[in-house]
Amino acid sequence: MAVLHRVAADDQILLDGLLAGDDHAVASLCDRYGWQVRGVLTRTLGSTLDVEDLMQETFLTIVRKCSTLRDRKAFRPFVVSVAIRVARNELRKRALRRFIGLDVAPELPVTPPHDPAARQAVDRVYEVLSRMDADTRVAFVARHVEGFELTEAAEICGCSLATIKRRLAKAEKCFEAMSRGDPVLSKLLNAEGRRGP
Amino acid sequence: MSELLRRAAGVLLRHVEVREEDRAHADVRARVVRLARAERRRRPMRMAVLVFAPAAVLAAVLAVVLGRVREEPAVAFVVGETRAVGLVGGYLVPSGAASLPVSFSDGSTMVLMPSTRARVTSTTARGAQLLLESGRVECDIRHLPGAAWAVSAGPYSIDVIGTSFDVTWDTQRARLEVQMRHGAVRVRGPGVDDGVELRDRQRLTVGGDATASGTTAVPTIESAPVGVTSAPAATVGVSAARSVPDVATSPVASGSEGSMAVEESPTTAGSAEVSNGEVVSWSQRVARGEYAVVVSEAEARGIDGVLGAASMADVGALADAARFVGKGSLATRCLHTLRSRFPGTARAASAAFVLGRTAEDAGSSSTALGWYDTYLAEAPGGPLAPEALGRRMLALRRMGNTGAARQAAEVYLRRFPNGPYSGVAREMTTP
């Protein structure tokens, strides 16, 4: 409770604490953004493998780099951008490990658990994502999974507006191509469309 | 927005489960706090290196040029009764039931007990490093100027200046025991991250099951004559215990009031105050990630007594600590105590939020929903309001109450358009 109670009233106070080197602020950062960072990493990677280590890397990078934050009001996008960059680096490493046959990922937990339809849908979407390069994949996550506006997504991914649009178009083409050749995927995405948010 | 991409994202948002396990979270949090603190400490040192390195290089060059550098030979060592010449990196394994003495050229000795495996991994003019892979070694290190000896055992390191002590490393249980005979050593490793100094006749035990299960190791330091095994143990908050003074046999008052382990260790007359008098509250310990220490202290004192009499801050800290070491029922008791003993306070409201989280972890969305509503009613503008509203929204969605979930998402976006759940909330409100 002491820690929860110490959670700063807003990100500005949290940022001030981080800049001042306050341990409580570091702990609050982990408490406040732990779930979100875990979500970004898990959904981007499609795996829970080493997720705690990657969270640690994300939070330490935030602590180190928070002094470079230009817009103090954009702390949340900053946190997400660090998580996404950590995930992108990990995707590249995993691609290499997969190439040399060392990558073994545990099954990603789905909800509802033991629902074959949910499992199938998640597996098919990640199958498409696995065909994309890391930059395209994180562009898709930033824009559509995390729900950032185009300009924010571009900043998070460290690219220009034109580039993020190009990457998203590439992601869309990838889904279209895979859907055309995979009736099951096509059906799943249509069903998702009917279901709505 | 591309419809196809939106649908694919919808699959991930709807079906990928992001589990937030308390123990894993606590572990990450403790590691990040510790590493960030260590980095901050290293920064001034790095600056000093940058400033003084050129001068040091110049001095070294001058010394070489002037022929003042004379390389002193590293200490040599012989092994066993036959005094066979020891090799750096070679295994030292006593045969059968006999012990194996290792004698160094400076007069220091190490005796490996039966079934021990160790290696001398390096030697310098000032000492040597022993890697104790398993078993027990008795060390008698000569106190010479500039001596630098070290014993490593698993993740622990023991820095020695000049002293006699015994080290036991239990590989199976990942448990280290250091028994001092005289002199002083400093031990570092998991559970003793900042290092703990041991002096005459003290015994440190650290690691064991707690470390193996991934929680913070709880070090204990006993002050007892060598050979006495039933002496009372003083659990010492390690980051506070930078120096544990010379203590004669010291019974520990286990039932005293207060939240500090160190302050409730009255020692016999003449003994100094443990941990240099630094007062460490449970809240501070929790902030440092020393969860297991807090829980074990509370258990030693008696949970009923603590919950009935401890301050609001201590009960709150104990609730956090219990959650982070996976003692859910203890955490829940603490949270209910906060609500019943301190109603109307911010902590009582926060307890409602955490009870909601606990219910969520247990899979009860409806109970969680009730607690989140309680929090929001008691602290509508509280620091946890964005979390409570966001989690309330997701709980409603999990319960299949789509309409209410959508309304909750709209409320969320109105209040926290850039909040941590705004992405999900937008998805839920997009027609």
mmCIF file of N, CA, C and O in Angstrom, chain B residues 15-16 29 37-38 64 71 95 120 135 152-153 252 262 290 294 313 333 349 367 415 431:
data_model
loop_
_atom_site.group_PDB
_atom_site.id
_atom_site.type_symbol
_atom_site.label_atom_id
_atom_site.label_comp_id
_atom_site.label_asym_id
_atom_site.label_seq_id
_atom_site.Cartn_x
_atom_site.Cartn_y
_atom_site.Cartn_z
ATOM 1 N N HIS B 15 -8.010 -11.547 -27.615
ATOM 2 C CA HIS B 15 -7.665 -12.924 -27.236
ATOM 3 C C HIS B 15 -6.274 -13.135 -26.648
ATOM 4 O O HIS B 15 -6.021 -14.193 -26.094
ATOM 5 N N VAL B 16 -5.357 -12.179 -26.808
ATOM 6 C CA VAL B 16 -4.041 -12.404 -26.196
ATOM 7 C C VAL B 16 -4.144 -12.014 -24.729
ATOM 8 O O VAL B 16 -4.514 -10.885 -24.401
ATOM 9 N N ARG B 29 10.298 -5.234 -10.669
ATOM 10 C CA ARG B 29 10.348 -3.950 -9.990
ATOM 11 C C ARG B 29 11.581 -3.853 -9.097
ATOM 12 O O ARG B 29 12.317 -2.858 -9.124
ATOM 13 N N ARG B 37 19.544 2.199 -9.228
ATOM 14 C CA ARG B 37 20.308 2.791 -8.132
ATOM 15 C C ARG B 37 21.811 2.549 -8.350
ATOM 16 O O ARG B 37 22.629 3.439 -8.186
ATOM 17 N N ALA B 38 22.142 1.333 -8.769
ATOM 18 C CA ALA B 38 23.558 1.010 -9.000
ATOM 19 C C ALA B 38 24.130 1.882 -10.118
ATOM 20 O O ALA B 38 25.259 2.350 -10.029
ATOM 21 N N VAL B 64 57.076 3.837 -16.022
ATOM 22 C CA VAL B 64 57.726 2.829 -16.860
ATOM 23 C C VAL B 64 59.045 3.386 -17.395
ATOM 24 O O VAL B 64 60.096 2.740 -17.348
ATOM 25 N N GLU B 71 57.498 -5.478 -11.383
ATOM 26 C CA GLU B 71 56.375 -6.394 -11.230
ATOM 27 C C GLU B 71 56.674 -7.401 -10.125
ATOM 28 O O GLU B 71 57.675 -8.126 -10.190
ATOM 29 N N SER B 95 40.592 -36.164 -1.284
ATOM 30 C CA SER B 95 40.247 -37.565 -1.563
ATOM 31 C C SER B 95 39.680 -38.209 -0.304
ATOM 32 O O SER B 95 40.211 -38.031 0.793
ATOM 33 N N VAL B 120 41.464 -22.487 -7.498
ATOM 34 C CA VAL B 120 42.075 -21.155 -7.379
ATOM 35 C C VAL B 120 42.011 -20.576 -8.785
ATOM 36 O O VAL B 120 42.633 -21.097 -9.712
ATOM 37 N N GLY B 135 30.702 -27.351 -1.088
ATOM 38 C CA GLY B 135 31.364 -27.841 0.113
ATOM 39 C C GLY B 135 31.798 -26.735 1.051
ATOM 40 O O GLY B 135 31.215 -25.651 1.061
ATOM 41 N N SER B 152 34.654 -16.894 -4.032
ATOM 42 C CA SER B 152 33.364 -16.826 -4.719
ATOM 43 C C SER B 152 32.642 -18.143 -4.519
ATOM 44 O O SER B 152 33.268 -19.206 -4.585
ATOM 45 N N ALA B 153 31.340 -18.044 -4.301
ATOM 46 C CA ALA B 153 30.518 -19.251 -4.159
ATOM 47 C C ALA B 153 29.179 -18.972 -4.809
ATOM 48 O O ALA B 153 28.446 -18.102 -4.328
ATOM 49 N N VAL B 252 17.751 -11.705 20.868
ATOM 50 C CA VAL B 252 16.949 -10.737 20.129
ATOM 51 C C VAL B 252 15.565 -10.666 20.729
ATOM 52 O O VAL B 252 14.920 -11.679 20.932
ATOM 53 N N VAL B 262 16.051 -3.803 12.735
ATOM 54 C CA VAL B 262 17.330 -3.463 13.333
ATOM 55 C C VAL B 262 17.163 -2.776 14.668
ATOM 56 O O VAL B 262 17.981 -2.941 15.545
ATOM 57 N N GLU B 290 12.605 -5.274 -0.408
ATOM 58 C CA GLU B 290 12.924 -6.287 0.605
ATOM 59 C C GLU B 290 11.628 -6.867 1.183
ATOM 60 O O GLU B 290 11.378 -6.795 2.386
ATOM 61 N N VAL B 294 10.239 -8.094 5.313
ATOM 62 C CA VAL B 294 9.089 -7.514 6.015
ATOM 63 C C VAL B 294 8.136 -8.621 6.471
ATOM 64 O O VAL B 294 7.696 -8.648 7.627
ATOM 65 N N ALA B 313 0.695 2.782 8.223
ATOM 66 C CA ALA B 313 1.791 2.646 7.240
ATOM 67 C C ALA B 313 2.368 1.252 7.281
ATOM 68 O O ALA B 313 2.656 0.656 6.232
ATOM 69 N N ARG B 333 -5.811 -10.161 4.285
ATOM 70 C CA ARG B 333 -6.088 -9.817 5.693
ATOM 71 C C ARG B 333 -5.636 -8.398 6.000
ATOM 72 O O ARG B 333 -6.324 -7.627 6.664
ATOM 73 N N ALA B 349 -9.029 3.512 0.902
ATOM 74 C CA ALA B 349 -9.533 3.507 -0.482
ATOM 75 C C ALA B 349 -8.605 2.709 -1.384
ATOM 76 O O ALA B 349 -9.052 1.879 -2.183
ATOM 77 N N THR B 367 -16.464 -9.622 -8.242
ATOM 78 C CA THR B 367 -15.949 -9.111 -6.969
ATOM 79 C C THR B 367 -15.011 -7.942 -7.225
ATOM 80 O O THR B 367 -15.058 -6.907 -6.540
ATOM 81 N N ARG B 415 -12.403 11.069 -19.297
ATOM 82 C CA ARG B 415 -11.589 11.487 -18.156
ATOM 83 C C ARG B 415 -10.089 11.360 -18.419
ATOM 84 O O ARG B 415 -9.306 12.171 -17.971
ATOM 85 N N PRO B 431 -17.304 2.203 -33.420
ATOM 86 C CA PRO B 431 -18.473 1.457 -33.913
ATOM 87 C C PRO B 431 -18.059 0.409 -34.963
ATOM 88 O O PRO B 431 -17.069 0.542 -35.632
#
